[in-house]
XYZ file of C-alpha atoms in Angstrom:
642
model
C 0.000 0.000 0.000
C 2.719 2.420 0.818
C 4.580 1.889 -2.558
C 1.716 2.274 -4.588
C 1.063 5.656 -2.401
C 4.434 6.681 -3.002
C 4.910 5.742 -6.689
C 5.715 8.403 -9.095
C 2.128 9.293 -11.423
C 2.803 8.955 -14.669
C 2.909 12.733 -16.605
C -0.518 12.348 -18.365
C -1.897 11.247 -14.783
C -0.753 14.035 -12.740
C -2.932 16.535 -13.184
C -6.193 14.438 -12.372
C -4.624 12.927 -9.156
C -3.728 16.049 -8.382
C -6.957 17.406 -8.903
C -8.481 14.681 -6.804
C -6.358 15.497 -3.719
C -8.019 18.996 -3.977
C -10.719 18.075 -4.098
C -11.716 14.477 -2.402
C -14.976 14.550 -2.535
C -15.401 13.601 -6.252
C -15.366 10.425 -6.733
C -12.685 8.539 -8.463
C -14.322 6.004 -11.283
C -13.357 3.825 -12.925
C -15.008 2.797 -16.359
C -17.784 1.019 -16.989
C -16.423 -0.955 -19.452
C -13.153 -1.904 -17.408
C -15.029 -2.164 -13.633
C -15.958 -5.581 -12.595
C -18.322 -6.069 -9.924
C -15.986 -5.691 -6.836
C -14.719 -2.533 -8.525
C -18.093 -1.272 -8.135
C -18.633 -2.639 -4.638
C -15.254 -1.071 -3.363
C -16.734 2.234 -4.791
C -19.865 2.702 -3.468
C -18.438 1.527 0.043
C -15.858 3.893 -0.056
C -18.779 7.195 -1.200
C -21.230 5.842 1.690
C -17.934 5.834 3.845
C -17.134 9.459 2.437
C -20.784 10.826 3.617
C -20.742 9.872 6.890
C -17.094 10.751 7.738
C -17.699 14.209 6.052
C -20.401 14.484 8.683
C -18.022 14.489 11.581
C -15.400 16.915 10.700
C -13.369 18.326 13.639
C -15.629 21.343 14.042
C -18.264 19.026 15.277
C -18.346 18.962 19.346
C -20.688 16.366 19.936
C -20.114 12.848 20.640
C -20.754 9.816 18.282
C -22.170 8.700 21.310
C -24.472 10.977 22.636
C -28.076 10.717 22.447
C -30.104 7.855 22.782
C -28.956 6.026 19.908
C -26.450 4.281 18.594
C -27.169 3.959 14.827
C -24.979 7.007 14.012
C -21.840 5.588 15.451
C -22.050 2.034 13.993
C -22.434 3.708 10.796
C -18.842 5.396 11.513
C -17.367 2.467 12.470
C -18.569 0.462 9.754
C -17.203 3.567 7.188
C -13.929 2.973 8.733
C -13.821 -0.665 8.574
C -14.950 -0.677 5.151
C -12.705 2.123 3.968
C -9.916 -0.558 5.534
C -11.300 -3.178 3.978
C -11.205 -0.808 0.572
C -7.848 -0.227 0.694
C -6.761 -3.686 1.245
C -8.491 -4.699 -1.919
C -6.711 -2.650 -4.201
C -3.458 -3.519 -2.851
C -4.097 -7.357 -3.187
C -2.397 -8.548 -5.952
C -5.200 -11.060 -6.121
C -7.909 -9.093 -6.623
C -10.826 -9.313 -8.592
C -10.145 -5.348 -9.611
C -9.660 -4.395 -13.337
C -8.375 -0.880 -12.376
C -4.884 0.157 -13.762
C -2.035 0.698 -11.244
C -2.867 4.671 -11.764
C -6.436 4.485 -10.895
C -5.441 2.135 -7.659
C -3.404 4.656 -6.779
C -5.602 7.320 -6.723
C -8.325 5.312 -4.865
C -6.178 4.785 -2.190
C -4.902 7.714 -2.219
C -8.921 9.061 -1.482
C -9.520 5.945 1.203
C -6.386 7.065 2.752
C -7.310 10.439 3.736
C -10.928 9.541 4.663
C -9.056 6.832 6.724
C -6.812 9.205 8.639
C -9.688 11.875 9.143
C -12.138 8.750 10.637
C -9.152 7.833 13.002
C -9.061 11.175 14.054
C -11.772 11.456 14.841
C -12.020 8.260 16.446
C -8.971 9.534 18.837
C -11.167 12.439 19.769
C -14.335 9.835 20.482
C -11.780 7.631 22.753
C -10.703 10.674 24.358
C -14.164 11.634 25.277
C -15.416 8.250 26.273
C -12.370 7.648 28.466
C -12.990 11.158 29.844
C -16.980 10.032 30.792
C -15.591 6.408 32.173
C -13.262 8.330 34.348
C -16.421 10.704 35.555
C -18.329 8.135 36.594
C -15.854 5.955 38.192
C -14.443 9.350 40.046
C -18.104 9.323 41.393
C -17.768 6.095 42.950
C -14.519 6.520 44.310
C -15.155 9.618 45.923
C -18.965 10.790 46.418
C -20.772 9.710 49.641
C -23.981 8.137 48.519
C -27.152 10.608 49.696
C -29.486 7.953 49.466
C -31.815 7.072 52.483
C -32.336 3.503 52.480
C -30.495 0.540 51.549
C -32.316 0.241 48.107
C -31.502 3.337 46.992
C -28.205 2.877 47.551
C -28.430 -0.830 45.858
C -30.615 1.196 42.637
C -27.884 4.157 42.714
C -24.812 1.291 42.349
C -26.519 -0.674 39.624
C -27.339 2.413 37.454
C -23.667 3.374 37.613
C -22.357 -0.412 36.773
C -24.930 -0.223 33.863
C -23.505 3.011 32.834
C -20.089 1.619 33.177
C -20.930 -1.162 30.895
C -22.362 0.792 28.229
C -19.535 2.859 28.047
C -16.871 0.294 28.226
C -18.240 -1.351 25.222
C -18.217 2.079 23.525
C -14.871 2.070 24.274
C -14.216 -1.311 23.095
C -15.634 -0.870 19.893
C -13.939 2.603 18.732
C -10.127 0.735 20.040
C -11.350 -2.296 17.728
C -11.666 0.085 14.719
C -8.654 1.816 15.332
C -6.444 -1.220 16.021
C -7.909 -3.256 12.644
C -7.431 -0.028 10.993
C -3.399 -0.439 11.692
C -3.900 2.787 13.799
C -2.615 0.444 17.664
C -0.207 3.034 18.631
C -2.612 6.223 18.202
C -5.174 4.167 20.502
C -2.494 2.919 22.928
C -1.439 6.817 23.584
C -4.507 8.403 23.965
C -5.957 5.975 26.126
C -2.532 5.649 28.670
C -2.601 9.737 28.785
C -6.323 9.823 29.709
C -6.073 6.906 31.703
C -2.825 7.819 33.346
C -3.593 10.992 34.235
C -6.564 10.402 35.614
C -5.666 7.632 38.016
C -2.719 10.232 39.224
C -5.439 12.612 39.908
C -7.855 10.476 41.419
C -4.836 9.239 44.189
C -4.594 12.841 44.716
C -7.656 13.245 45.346
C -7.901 10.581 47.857
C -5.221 12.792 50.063
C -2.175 10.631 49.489
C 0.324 12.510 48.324
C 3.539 11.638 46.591
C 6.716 11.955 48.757
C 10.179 10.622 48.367
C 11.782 8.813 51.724
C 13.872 11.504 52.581
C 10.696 13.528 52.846
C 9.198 11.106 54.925
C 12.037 11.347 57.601
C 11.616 14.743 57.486
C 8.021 15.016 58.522
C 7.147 15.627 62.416
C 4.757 12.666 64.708
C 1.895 14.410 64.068
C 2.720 15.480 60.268
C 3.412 11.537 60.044
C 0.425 10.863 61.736
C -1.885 12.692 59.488
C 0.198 11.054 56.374
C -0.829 7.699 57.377
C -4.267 8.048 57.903
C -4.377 9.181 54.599
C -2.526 6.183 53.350
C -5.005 3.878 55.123
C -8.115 5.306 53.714
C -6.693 6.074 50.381
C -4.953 2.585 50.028
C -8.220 -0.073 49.890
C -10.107 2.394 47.599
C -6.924 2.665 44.923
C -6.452 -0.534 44.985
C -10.113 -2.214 45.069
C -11.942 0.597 42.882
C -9.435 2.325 40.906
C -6.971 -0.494 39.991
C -9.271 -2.968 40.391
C -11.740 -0.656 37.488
C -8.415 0.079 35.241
C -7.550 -3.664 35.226
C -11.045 -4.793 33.606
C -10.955 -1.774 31.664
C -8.065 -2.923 29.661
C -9.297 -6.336 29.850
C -12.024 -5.266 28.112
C -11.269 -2.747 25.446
C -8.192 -4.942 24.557
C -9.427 -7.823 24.545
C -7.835 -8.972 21.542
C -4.610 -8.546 22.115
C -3.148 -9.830 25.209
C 0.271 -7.807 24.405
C -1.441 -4.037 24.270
C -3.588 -4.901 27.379
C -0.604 -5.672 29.446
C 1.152 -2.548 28.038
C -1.656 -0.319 28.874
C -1.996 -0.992 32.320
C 1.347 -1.796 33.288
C 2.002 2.255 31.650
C -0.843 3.171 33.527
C -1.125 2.013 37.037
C 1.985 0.339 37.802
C 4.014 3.562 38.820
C 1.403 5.490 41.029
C 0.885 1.947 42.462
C 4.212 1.279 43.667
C 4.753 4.774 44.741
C 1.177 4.264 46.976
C 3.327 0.812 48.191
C 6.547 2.236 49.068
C 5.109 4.930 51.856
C 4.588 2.377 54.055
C 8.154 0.959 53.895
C 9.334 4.968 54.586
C 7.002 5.170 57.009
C 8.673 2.157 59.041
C 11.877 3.757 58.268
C 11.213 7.346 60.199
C 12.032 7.186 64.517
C 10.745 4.875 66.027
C 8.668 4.874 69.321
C 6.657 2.559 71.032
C 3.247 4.924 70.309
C 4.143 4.470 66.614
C 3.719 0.481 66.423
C 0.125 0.731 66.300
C 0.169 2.644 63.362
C 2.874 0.844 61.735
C 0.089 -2.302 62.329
C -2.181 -0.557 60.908
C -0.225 -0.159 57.783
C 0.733 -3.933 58.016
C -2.826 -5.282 58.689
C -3.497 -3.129 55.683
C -1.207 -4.487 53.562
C -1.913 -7.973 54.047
C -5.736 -7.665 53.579
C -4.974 -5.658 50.440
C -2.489 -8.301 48.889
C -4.792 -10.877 47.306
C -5.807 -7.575 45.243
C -2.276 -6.332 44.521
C -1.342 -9.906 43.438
C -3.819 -10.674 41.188
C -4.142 -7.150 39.578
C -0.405 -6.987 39.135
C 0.101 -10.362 37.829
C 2.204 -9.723 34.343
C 5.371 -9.813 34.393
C 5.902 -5.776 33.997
C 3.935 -5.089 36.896
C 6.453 -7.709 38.956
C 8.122 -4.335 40.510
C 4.768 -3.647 42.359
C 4.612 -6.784 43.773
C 8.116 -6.437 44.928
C 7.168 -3.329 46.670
C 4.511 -4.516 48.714
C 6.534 -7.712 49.875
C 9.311 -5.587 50.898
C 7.272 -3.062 52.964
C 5.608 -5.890 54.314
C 8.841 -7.113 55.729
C 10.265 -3.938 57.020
C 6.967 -3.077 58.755
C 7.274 -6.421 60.544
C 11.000 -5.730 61.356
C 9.902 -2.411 62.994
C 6.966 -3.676 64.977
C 9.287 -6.706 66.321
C 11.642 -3.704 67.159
C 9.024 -1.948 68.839
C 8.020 -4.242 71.139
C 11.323 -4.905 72.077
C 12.040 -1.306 73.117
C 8.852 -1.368 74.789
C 10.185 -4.472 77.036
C 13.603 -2.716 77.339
C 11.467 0.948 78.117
C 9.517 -1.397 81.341
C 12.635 -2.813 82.812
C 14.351 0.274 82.548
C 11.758 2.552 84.107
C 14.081 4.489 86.665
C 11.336 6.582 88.659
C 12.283 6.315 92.125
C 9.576 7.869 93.983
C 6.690 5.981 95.755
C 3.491 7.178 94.313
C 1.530 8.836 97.037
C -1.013 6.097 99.009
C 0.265 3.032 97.631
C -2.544 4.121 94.489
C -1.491 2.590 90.783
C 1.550 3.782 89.405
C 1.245 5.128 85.988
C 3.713 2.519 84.503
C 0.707 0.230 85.301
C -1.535 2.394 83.532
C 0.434 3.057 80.310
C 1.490 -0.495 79.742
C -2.079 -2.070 80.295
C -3.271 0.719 78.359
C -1.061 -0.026 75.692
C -1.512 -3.975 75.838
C -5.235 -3.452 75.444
C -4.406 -1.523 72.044
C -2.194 -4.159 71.543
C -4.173 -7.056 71.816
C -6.169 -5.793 68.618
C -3.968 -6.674 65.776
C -3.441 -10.236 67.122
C -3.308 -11.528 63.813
C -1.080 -9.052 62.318
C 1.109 -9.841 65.224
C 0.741 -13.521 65.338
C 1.665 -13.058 61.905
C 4.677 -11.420 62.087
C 6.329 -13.413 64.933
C 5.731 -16.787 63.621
C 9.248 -17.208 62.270
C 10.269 -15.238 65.665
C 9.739 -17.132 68.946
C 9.948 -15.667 72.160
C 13.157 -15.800 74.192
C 12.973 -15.628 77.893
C 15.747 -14.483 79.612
C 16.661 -17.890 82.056
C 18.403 -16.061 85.042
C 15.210 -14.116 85.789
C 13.222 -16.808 85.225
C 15.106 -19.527 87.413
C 14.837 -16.141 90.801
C 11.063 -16.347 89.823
C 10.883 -20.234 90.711
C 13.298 -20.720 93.174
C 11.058 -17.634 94.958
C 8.138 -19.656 94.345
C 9.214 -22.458 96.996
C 10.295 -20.054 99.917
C 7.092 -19.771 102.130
C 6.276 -16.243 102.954
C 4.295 -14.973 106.171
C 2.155 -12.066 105.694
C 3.233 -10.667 109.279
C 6.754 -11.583 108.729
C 9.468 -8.901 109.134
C 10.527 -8.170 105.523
C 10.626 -5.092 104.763
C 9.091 -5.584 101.232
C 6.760 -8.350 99.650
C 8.706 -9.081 96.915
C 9.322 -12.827 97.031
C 5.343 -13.399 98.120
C 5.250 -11.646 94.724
C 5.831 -14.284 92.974
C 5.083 -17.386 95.067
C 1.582 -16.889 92.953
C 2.164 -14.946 90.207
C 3.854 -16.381 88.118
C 3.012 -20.278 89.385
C 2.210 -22.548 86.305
C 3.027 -19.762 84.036
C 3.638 -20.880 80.375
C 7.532 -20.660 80.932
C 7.591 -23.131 84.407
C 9.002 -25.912 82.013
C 11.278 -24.936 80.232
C 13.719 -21.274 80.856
C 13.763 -20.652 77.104
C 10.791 -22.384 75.696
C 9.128 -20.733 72.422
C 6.534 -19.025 72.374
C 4.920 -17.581 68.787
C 1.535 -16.230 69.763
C 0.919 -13.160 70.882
C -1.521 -14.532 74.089
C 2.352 -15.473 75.105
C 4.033 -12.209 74.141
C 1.466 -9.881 76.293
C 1.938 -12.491 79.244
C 5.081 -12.235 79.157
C 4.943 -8.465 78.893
C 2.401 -8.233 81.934
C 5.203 -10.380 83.708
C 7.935 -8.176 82.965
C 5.310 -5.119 84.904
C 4.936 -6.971 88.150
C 8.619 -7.685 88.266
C 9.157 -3.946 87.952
C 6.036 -3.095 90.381
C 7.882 -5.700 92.700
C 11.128 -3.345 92.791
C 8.641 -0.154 93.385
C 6.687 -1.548 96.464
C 10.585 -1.521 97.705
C 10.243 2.278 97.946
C 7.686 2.684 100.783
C 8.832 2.064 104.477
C 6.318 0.891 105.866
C 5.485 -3.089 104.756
C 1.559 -2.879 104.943
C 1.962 0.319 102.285
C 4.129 -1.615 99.974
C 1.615 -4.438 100.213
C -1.294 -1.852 99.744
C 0.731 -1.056 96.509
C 1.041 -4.350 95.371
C -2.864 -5.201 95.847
C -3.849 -1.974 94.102
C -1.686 -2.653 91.066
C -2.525 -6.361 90.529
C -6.226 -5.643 90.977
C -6.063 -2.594 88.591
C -3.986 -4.704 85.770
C -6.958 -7.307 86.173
C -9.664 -5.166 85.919
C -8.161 -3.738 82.824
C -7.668 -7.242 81.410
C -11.748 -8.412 82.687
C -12.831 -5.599 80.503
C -10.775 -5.858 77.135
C -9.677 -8.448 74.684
C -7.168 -9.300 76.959
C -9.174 -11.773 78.727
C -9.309 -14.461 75.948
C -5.430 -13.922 75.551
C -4.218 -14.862 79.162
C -7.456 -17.025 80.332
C -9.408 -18.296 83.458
C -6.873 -19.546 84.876
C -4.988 -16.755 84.848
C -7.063 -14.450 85.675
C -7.931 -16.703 88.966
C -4.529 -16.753 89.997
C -3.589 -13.023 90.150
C -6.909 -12.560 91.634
C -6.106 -14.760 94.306
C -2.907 -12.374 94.944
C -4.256 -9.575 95.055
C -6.218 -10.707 97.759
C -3.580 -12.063 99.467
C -1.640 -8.615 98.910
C -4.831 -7.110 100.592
C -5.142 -9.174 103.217
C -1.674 -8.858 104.081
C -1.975 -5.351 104.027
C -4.813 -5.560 106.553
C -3.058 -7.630 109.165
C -0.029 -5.637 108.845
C -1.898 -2.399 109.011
C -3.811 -2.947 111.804
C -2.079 -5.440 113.781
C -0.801 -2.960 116.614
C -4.754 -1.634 116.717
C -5.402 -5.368 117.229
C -2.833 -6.113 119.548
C -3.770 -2.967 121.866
C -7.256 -4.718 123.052
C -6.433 -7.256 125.316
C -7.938 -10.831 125.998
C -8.762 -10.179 129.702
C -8.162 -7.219 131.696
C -8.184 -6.478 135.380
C -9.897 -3.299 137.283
C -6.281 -1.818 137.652
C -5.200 -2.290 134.155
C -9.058 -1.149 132.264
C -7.832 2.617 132.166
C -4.298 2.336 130.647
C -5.374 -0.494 128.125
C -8.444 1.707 127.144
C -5.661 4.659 126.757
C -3.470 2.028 125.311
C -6.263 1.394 122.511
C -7.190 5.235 121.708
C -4.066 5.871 121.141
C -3.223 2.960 119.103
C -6.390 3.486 116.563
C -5.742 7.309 116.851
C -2.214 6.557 115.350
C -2.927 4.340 112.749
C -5.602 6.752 111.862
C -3.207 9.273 111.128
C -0.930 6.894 109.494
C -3.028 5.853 106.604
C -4.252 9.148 106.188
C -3.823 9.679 102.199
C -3.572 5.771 101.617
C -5.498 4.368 98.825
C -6.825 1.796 100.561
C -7.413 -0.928 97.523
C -9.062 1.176 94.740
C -11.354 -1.542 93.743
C -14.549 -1.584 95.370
C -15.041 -5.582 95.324
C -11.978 -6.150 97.067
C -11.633 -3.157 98.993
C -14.979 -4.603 101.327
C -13.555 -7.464 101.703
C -10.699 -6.056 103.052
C -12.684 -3.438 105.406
C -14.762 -6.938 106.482
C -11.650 -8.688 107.060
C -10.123 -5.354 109.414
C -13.842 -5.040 110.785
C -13.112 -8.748 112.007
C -10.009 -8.470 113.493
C -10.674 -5.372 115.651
C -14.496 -4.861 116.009
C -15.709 -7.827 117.723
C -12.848 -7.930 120.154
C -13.326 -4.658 121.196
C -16.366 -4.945 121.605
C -15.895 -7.364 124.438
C -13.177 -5.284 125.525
C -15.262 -2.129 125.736
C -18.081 -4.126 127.763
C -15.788 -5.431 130.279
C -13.929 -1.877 130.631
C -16.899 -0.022 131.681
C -18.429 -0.998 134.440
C -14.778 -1.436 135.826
C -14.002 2.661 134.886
C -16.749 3.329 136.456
C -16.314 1.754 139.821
C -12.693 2.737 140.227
C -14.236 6.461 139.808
C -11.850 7.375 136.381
C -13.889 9.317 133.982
C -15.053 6.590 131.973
C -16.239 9.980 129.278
C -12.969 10.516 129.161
C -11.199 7.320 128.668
C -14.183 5.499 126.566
C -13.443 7.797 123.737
C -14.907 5.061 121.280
C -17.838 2.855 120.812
C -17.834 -0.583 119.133
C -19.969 1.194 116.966
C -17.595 4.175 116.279
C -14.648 1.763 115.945
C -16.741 0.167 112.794
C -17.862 3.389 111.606
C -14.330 4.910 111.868
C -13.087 2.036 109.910
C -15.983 2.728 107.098
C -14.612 6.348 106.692
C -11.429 4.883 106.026
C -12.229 2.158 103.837
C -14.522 5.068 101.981
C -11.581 7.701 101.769
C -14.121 9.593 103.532
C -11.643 10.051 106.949
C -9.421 13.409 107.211
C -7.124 14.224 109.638
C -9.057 14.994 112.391
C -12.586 16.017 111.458
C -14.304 12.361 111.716
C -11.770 11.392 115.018
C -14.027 14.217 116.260
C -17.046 13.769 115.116
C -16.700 9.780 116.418
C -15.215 10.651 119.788
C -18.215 13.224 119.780
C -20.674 10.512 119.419
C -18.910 7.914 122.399
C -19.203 11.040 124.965
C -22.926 11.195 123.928
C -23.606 7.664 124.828
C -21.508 7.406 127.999
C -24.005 10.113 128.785
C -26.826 8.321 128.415
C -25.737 5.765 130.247
């Protein structure tokens, strides 16, 4: 075709051909006498194709497509594939054509340029249908549907996919014409630059934005922060809607060739899709801290769900660099996170605060690492995930202390100054690591009991701080209790278990109940078994002053912060003291009172005082000073009334 378009006219034809190039629209025939019957059929195809395509010229605006039918654009199409089909008769050598090498010329020289102005403007209708597809699918990527029921939404969704549809095989059927028409690489750039572009855009417009690694390291927590929020809600939409739509775009308009549809999307998605892959591995590369882990799990977890997509939409072998993306920020996010949680361990046993916190109340070490294990305790999978090929190593010297601690009995009302080694004598008995010093562990139900292990130790070395035993025990019981509460009421229950659960409860009871004896053992030992007429007044003063001081002692304690256990420790107090007293106090006054001492003045408390003195305390309720009087108030009322 192209040497017969190039050949030299001979002298006596130039002026016609020439003529004919002017002017186009005359048809070139051949005659009668010479045409045989596919001459004729060539001609009128390529005059019907002629009036149609002269239609269209590129002052037109509309769209082929527009309006409700179709009839005007299959007759386009069909010009162009029969002009094609024109052209490639009168270059066949077989032919049935009877036209001279002259006239052949000059006929293709006509279907030529109707050719070239039909595949122009079929570039111009692929433009405009690619701009429409790109409108619609913007609207589902980034409109919130205002519909106000369920079926709406379902009608609103399926009137889209059916406009989708209809334009896609629009689409399909101008990139048909074009590539049978020899006219591939026109098709090919028009639709990557529309195509391209807008999928650039539409990331954009999703709030993820571009920015190299050095950026990244550059950007503050909260700059960061904001960045990766982004990521996550920009990530499952680009990848489920917007590659997922490009994908069966080119699987549909290309359809025939399995070599341009590769090309086309590869061109089009695979850069903005590996940039949208590589944040996250930047993102793992900025400081770490152990606030940042959950996000970097986020990004993880994210990854993961989103790789079925990524693999199967990036399948060809020119899209292999996307895939390579996403594996390796999958593998330095898990690097981080297993860093992470290793500083976190590092940040609890090397918490240097050296100052008792006021009342024996819960430290805030206790609250910021059960905080943080609750959070934790989300992304179990993600975790489980990326420890598998990691197990847990124990360090054995701490270990072997823990249960060589566990067989020394321990006395609540023995003379240690700190309950340490009662610490773990329950703890920690049966724990997963009893058998073996460095067992394995790949689950994270292992890693946060382990972690929750490593707190008591360090609470352990705090209730060291306080002088006083019964405080450090106070402590102890106020921690434990406040670390299971916070597991009872998260997903941190199903991760340690019953039994677990039982057995700290159990010691923070016995923390409690050691407090209580130790607290107000001296109050108990002041009220003696039996008492003689001579001895009632200075064991009554003996008592006053021993409740008095203790009174004053615990002033500011935090006397268990959790209500359960706190009444059962004020029962357990109200047992040791109360009832003794009682008998105490009945015996006492009739003796006071014949020996002539002021029994007003040495009776300062009732049994009833004594156990509503003890309910102010247990209650927080009890100052300094203001209830001792009010309840000293009360026992001079009822001496005088007796």
């Amino acid at each position: 075709m192209r040497s017969l378009l190039s050949s030299s006219p001979s002298p006596q034809d130039g002026p016609q051909l020439h003529h004919l190039h002017r002017n186009h629209r005359r048809p070139v025939e051949l005659s009668p006498s010479r045409q045989t019957f596919s001459d004729r059929m060539m001609e009128d195809s390529i005059a019907a194709a002629e009036e149609i395509i002269s239609k269209w010229g590129p002052e037109v605006e509309a769209s082929l497509f527009s309006g409700n039918g179709r009839a005007e654009a299959d007759r386009f199409l069909r010009a162009a594939s029969d002009l094609h089909r024109s052209m490639l008769f009168f270059t066949s050598p077989s032919a049935n054509s009877a036209a001279s090498p002259a006239t052949r010329s000059a006929v293709l020289f006509r279907a030529q340029s109707l050719l070239s102005a039909a595949m122009r403007r079929l570039e111009r209708e692929l433009h405009l249908l690619l701009s429409y597809h790109c409108r619609l699918l913007d609207s589902h990527c980034s409109s919130s549907p205002e519909t106000s029921t369920i079926e709406d939404a379902a009608e609103s969704i399926t009137e889209m996919e059916s406009a989708l549809d209809v334009v896609m095989r629009d689409l399909r059927a101008v990139a048909e014409a074009m590539i049978s028409a020899g006219y591939t690489k026109e098709c090919v750039r028009v639709y990557k630059t529309v195509s391209k572009s807008f999928i650039d855009k539409s990331i954009r417009r999703l709030g993820f934005e571009r920015l190299t690694q050095s950026q990244v390291q550059k950007l503050d927590g909260s700059a960061l922060e904001s960045r990766i929020r982004a990521w996550l809600a920009a990530a499952p939409i680009a990848f489920r809607i917007l590659f997922s739509r490009e994908r069966l775009l080119c699987d549909r308009i290309f359809a025939g060739s399995d070599a341009v549809r590769e090309s086309c999307f590869a061109d089009v998605a695979r850069d903005a899709a590996a940039a949208l892959l590589a944040f996250p591995e930047s993102a793992a590369r900025s400081k770490r801290s152990p606030e940042k882990l959950f996000r970097i799990l986020d990004l993880y977890d994210t990854l993961v769900v989103l790789w079925p997509d990524i693999e199967s939409l990036f399948i060809f072998e020119s899209t292999a660099a996307v895939r390579s993306q996403a594996v390796v920020s999958l593998l330095r996010l898990a690097e981080v996170a297993r860093s992470t949680l290793a500083d976190f361990e590092a940040a609890i046993e090397r918490d240097a605060s050296r100052s008792p916190v006021p009342g024996g109340d819960v430290h805030p070490l206790t609250r910021y690492v059960m905080n943080y294990l609750v959070f934790l305790a989300d992304y179990e999978l993600a975790l489980d995930d990326i420890f598998a090929d990691f197990p847990l190593q124990t360090p054995s010297p701490l270990l072997d202390s823990f249960f060589e601690a566990a067989a020394v009995a321990t006395s609540p009302t023995s003379s240690h100054s700190s309950p340490s080694s009662a610490s773990t004598t329950i703890s920690f008995e049966g724990s997963p690591w009893s058998s073996s010093s460095s067992a394995a562990a790949r689950s994270i139900s292992d890693r946060i009991a382990w972690l929750v292990l490593v707190l008591i130790c360090k609470l352990d070395s705090k209730a060291e701080l306080y002088r006083e035993a019964a405080l450090s025990y106070l402590f102890l019981a106020n921690n434990i209790q406040y670390i299971l509460r916070k597991v009872k009421e998260s997903g941190l229950a199903p991760h340690l278990g019953d039994e677990w659960v039982a057995r700290h409860g159990a010691k923070a009871r016995h923390y409690a109940a050691s407090y209580a004896q130790l607290a107000w053992a001296k109050v108990a030992a002041a009220i003696p078994a039996d008492v003689s007429g001579m001895e009632a007044e200075e064991r009554m003063r003996g008592f006053n002053a021993a409740l008095e001081a203790e009174c004053r002692g615990q002033a500011g304690w935090v006397v268990v912060s959790d209500g359960g256990l706190r009444e059962e420790v004020r029962e357990a107090v109200a047992e040791m003291v109360v009832p003794a007293y009682r008998v105490f106090y009945e015996r006492c006054r009739p003796m006071l009172r014949d020996s002539g001492a002021g029994s007003t003045a040495v009776v300062r408390f009732s049994p009833e005082d004594v156990s509503n003195h003890l309910n102010g305390i247990f209650s927080g309720s009890t100052g300094s000073g203001s209830s001792r009087n009010r309840v000293s108030g009360s026992s001079k009322d009822s001496n005088r009334s007796q």
